[in-house]
Amino acid sequence: MSNDPFARLPEAASFTVTSTSITDGAPLPPEQLSGKDISPQLSWSGAPAGTKSYAVTVYDPDAPTGSGFWHWAVADIPATCTELPEGASGSGLPEGAVQLPNDARVAQFAGAAPPAGHGEHRYFFVVHALDVESIGVPADGTPALLGFLMSAHTLGRAVLVATAETPGPESIEVSRFVPAPADAIFAVLTDPSGHVDIDASGMLMGADGEVVTRAGDRFVVHMDREALGDVPLGRYDVDVVITEFVPGEEIAWTVKGEWEPPVGHVYGYRLAPSGDGTLVTSYYDWSGVGALWRERVRFPVVSEAALKATLGILERVVRRRSPGGASRRSGSSTAAG
């Protein structure tokens, strides 16, 4: 992965750090996340000859700051010390050690709290072996200052990298005022050919089935995944299964194909009277997607921009189907998208 925090530092010998609290390469447990803020147990061995003190730092290079985020920094740990117990940040640091303010300007361990939806962050837990008994950093100094002072005195580094990720929103909603009555809009949304007509993704090639009238009804849609280019599925058919049906107010559906388990995402529309028309809200919810599909496909499959585009197309289709526009269609269809 890019953004190596050691890329521009002088090379140093490696030695070993282990932990009973965290695991190298694995997600951090709740105790090391924001809210609990418990510093992990750390043990180290094999430091280079000539080591006179240690420093311990915890750094997130993936924080969206331009300079990462320092979660913990402790300097002037005596050379005779080779372990910090869990929770040492609160009480348990050896005599003489200096705990610096982190990037939140608090002199303690700050648990991981990556921004929601920002992806996986790495947390570098590093024990630095130094050739001086005191690095000379003031108690109110920054971790960056500590790093600068250590650069000329580092004999070795022991590194353990853990991860954390905060899931982002798992649904999208967009709204648009459509100058038409709700029943005219609902007529499009209950018609299989209407789904093809308003598609903004380019995936829907046609549909077969009757106008839906209740939850549990279904119809077939002919798909072409090449329009998205995200997975090599090509052309295939899916069943659209209605999951919510309130005439003139809401319709929602999920998609089922030949594969098992079903994907589990839900699409829908809510309609509400507004002035001389209808406020239409289109939503897409992928919170029910299981781990297997999350590994195969990147969600959301349909973007917020595509949902917005669909609402614009919906208004156009409703206008065309209204008296004076193109004739209204219902029932079986194989309309091209």
CSV table of C-alpha atoms in Angstrom, one decimal, residues 61-198:
chain,number,residue,atom,x,y,z
A,61,PRO,CA,-0.9,7.6,7.8
A,62,ASP,CA,-4.3,7.2,6.1
A,63,ALA,CA,-6.1,10.0,8.0
A,64,PRO,CA,-7.5,12.7,5.6
A,65,THR,CA,-5.3,15.5,7.0
A,66,GLY,CA,-2.4,15.7,4.6
A,67,SER,CA,-0.1,14.7,7.6
A,68,GLY,CA,-1.8,11.6,9.0
A,69,PHE,CA,-2.8,11.4,12.7
A,70,TRP,CA,-0.7,10.7,15.7
A,71,HIS,CA,-2.7,8.7,18.3
A,72,TRP,CA,0.0,8.1,20.9
A,73,ALA,CA,3.6,9.1,21.6
A,74,VAL,CA,5.7,8.2,24.6
A,75,ALA,CA,9.4,9.1,24.9
A,76,ASP,CA,12.3,8.4,27.2
A,77,ILE,CA,11.2,4.9,28.1
A,78,PRO,CA,14.2,3.4,30.0
A,79,ALA,CA,16.3,0.8,28.2
A,80,THR,CA,15.5,-1.7,31.0
A,81,CYS,CA,11.8,-1.6,30.1
A,82,THR,CA,10.6,-4.1,27.5
A,83,GLU,CA,6.9,-4.1,28.0
A,84,LEU,CA,3.9,-1.8,28.5
A,85,PRO,CA,0.8,-3.3,30.0
A,86,GLU,CA,-2.6,-2.7,28.5
A,87,GLY,CA,-3.9,0.7,29.7
A,88,ALA,CA,-0.4,2.0,30.4
A,89,SER,CA,-1.5,5.4,28.9
A,90,GLY,CA,-3.8,5.9,31.8
A,91,SER,CA,-1.5,4.5,34.5
A,92,GLY,CA,1.4,2.2,34.0
A,93,LEU,CA,4.1,4.1,32.2
A,94,PRO,CA,7.6,3.5,33.6
A,95,GLU,CA,9.2,6.2,35.7
A,96,GLY,CA,10.9,8.9,33.6
A,97,ALA,CA,8.7,8.3,30.5
A,98,VAL,CA,7.2,11.3,28.9
A,99,GLN,CA,3.7,11.0,27.3
A,100,LEU,CA,3.2,13.7,24.7
A,101,PRO,CA,-0.1,15.2,23.6
A,102,ASN,CA,-1.5,13.4,20.6
A,103,ASP,CA,-3.0,15.1,17.5
A,104,ALA,CA,-6.1,15.8,19.5
A,105,ARG,CA,-3.8,17.6,21.9
A,106,VAL,CA,-4.5,15.2,24.8
A,107,ALA,CA,-1.6,13.4,26.5
A,108,GLN,CA,-3.0,9.9,26.3
A,109,PHE,CA,-3.7,7.1,23.8
A,110,ALA,CA,-6.5,8.1,21.4
A,111,GLY,CA,-8.4,5.1,20.0
A,112,ALA,CA,-8.9,4.7,16.3
A,113,ALA,CA,-11.8,6.6,14.7
A,114,PRO,CA,-11.5,6.6,10.9
A,115,PRO,CA,-14.1,8.7,9.1
A,116,ALA,CA,-17.2,6.8,8.1
A,117,GLY,CA,-16.9,5.5,4.5
A,118,HIS,CA,-13.2,6.5,4.2
A,119,GLY,CA,-12.1,2.9,3.8
A,120,GLU,CA,-9.6,0.9,5.8
A,121,HIS,CA,-7.0,2.8,7.8
A,122,ARG,CA,-3.7,1.4,9.0
A,123,TYR,CA,-2.3,2.0,12.5
A,124,PHE,CA,1.4,1.7,13.0
A,125,PHE,CA,2.4,0.7,16.5
A,126,VAL,CA,6.1,1.3,16.6
A,127,VAL,CA,8.7,0.8,19.3
A,128,HIS,CA,11.8,3.0,18.5
A,129,ALA,CA,15.2,2.0,19.9
A,130,LEU,CA,17.3,5.1,20.5
A,131,ASP,CA,21.0,5.7,21.3
A,132,VAL,CA,20.3,8.4,23.9
A,133,GLU,CA,18.8,8.1,27.4
A,134,SER,CA,16.6,11.2,26.8
A,135,ILE,CA,15.6,12.5,23.4
A,136,GLY,CA,15.0,15.9,24.8
A,137,VAL,CA,11.4,16.5,23.6
A,138,PRO,CA,9.4,18.9,25.9
A,139,ALA,CA,6.4,17.5,27.6
A,140,ASP,CA,4.1,19.7,25.5
A,141,GLY,CA,5.9,18.8,22.3
A,142,THR,CA,4.2,17.2,19.3
A,143,PRO,CA,4.6,13.7,18.1
A,144,ALA,CA,6.0,15.2,14.8
A,145,LEU,CA,8.7,17.0,16.8
A,146,LEU,CA,9.5,13.7,18.6
A,147,GLY,CA,9.8,12.1,15.2
A,148,PHE,CA,12.2,14.8,14.0
A,149,LEU,CA,14.4,14.5,17.0
A,150,MET,CA,14.5,10.7,16.8
A,151,SER,CA,15.5,10.6,13.2
A,152,ALA,CA,19.2,11.1,14.1
A,153,HIS,CA,19.2,8.7,17.0
A,154,THR,CA,17.2,5.7,15.9
A,155,LEU,CA,19.0,2.4,16.0
A,156,GLY,CA,16.0,0.2,15.3
A,157,ARG,CA,12.3,-0.1,14.9
A,158,ALA,CA,9.8,-2.8,15.9
A,159,VAL,CA,6.6,-2.4,14.0
A,160,LEU,CA,3.1,-3.9,14.3
A,161,VAL,CA,0.3,-2.7,12.0
A,162,ALA,CA,-3.4,-3.1,12.8
A,163,THR,CA,-6.4,-1.7,10.9
A,164,ALA,CA,-9.8,-0.1,11.5
A,165,GLU,CA,-12.7,1.0,9.3
A,166,THR,CA,-15.9,2.8,10.0
A,167,PRO,CA,-18.7,1.7,7.6
A,168,GLY,CA,-20.3,4.5,5.7
A,169,PRO,CA,-24.0,5.0,4.9
A,170,GLU,CA,-25.5,1.9,3.3
A,171,SER,CA,-28.4,3.6,1.6
A,172,ILE,CA,-29.0,6.5,-0.8
A,173,GLU,CA,-32.0,8.8,-1.1
A,174,VAL,CA,-32.7,11.5,-3.7
A,175,SER,CA,-35.9,13.5,-4.3
A,176,ARG,CA,-37.4,15.5,-7.1
A,177,PHE,CA,-40.7,17.4,-7.6
A,178,VAL,CA,-42.6,16.0,-10.5
A,179,PRO,CA,-45.5,18.1,-11.8
A,180,ALA,CA,-47.9,15.2,-12.1
A,181,PRO,CA,-50.4,13.4,-9.8
A,182,ALA,CA,-49.1,10.4,-7.7
A,183,ASP,CA,-51.3,7.9,-9.5
A,184,ALA,CA,-49.8,8.8,-12.9
A,185,ILE,CA,-46.3,8.3,-11.5
A,186,PHE,CA,-47.3,5.1,-9.7
A,187,ALA,CA,-48.6,3.7,-12.9
A,188,VAL,CA,-45.2,3.9,-14.4
A,189,LEU,CA,-43.5,2.3,-11.4
A,190,THR,CA,-45.9,-0.6,-11.3
A,191,ASP,CA,-45.5,-1.3,-15.0
A,192,PRO,CA,-42.5,-3.6,-15.9
A,193,SER,CA,-41.9,-1.6,-19.1
A,194,GLY,CA,-41.9,1.5,-17.0
A,195,HIS,CA,-38.8,0.3,-15.1
A,196,VAL,CA,-37.0,-0.2,-18.4
A,197,ASP,CA,-38.2,3.2,-19.7
A,198,ILE,CA,-36.8,5.1,-16.6
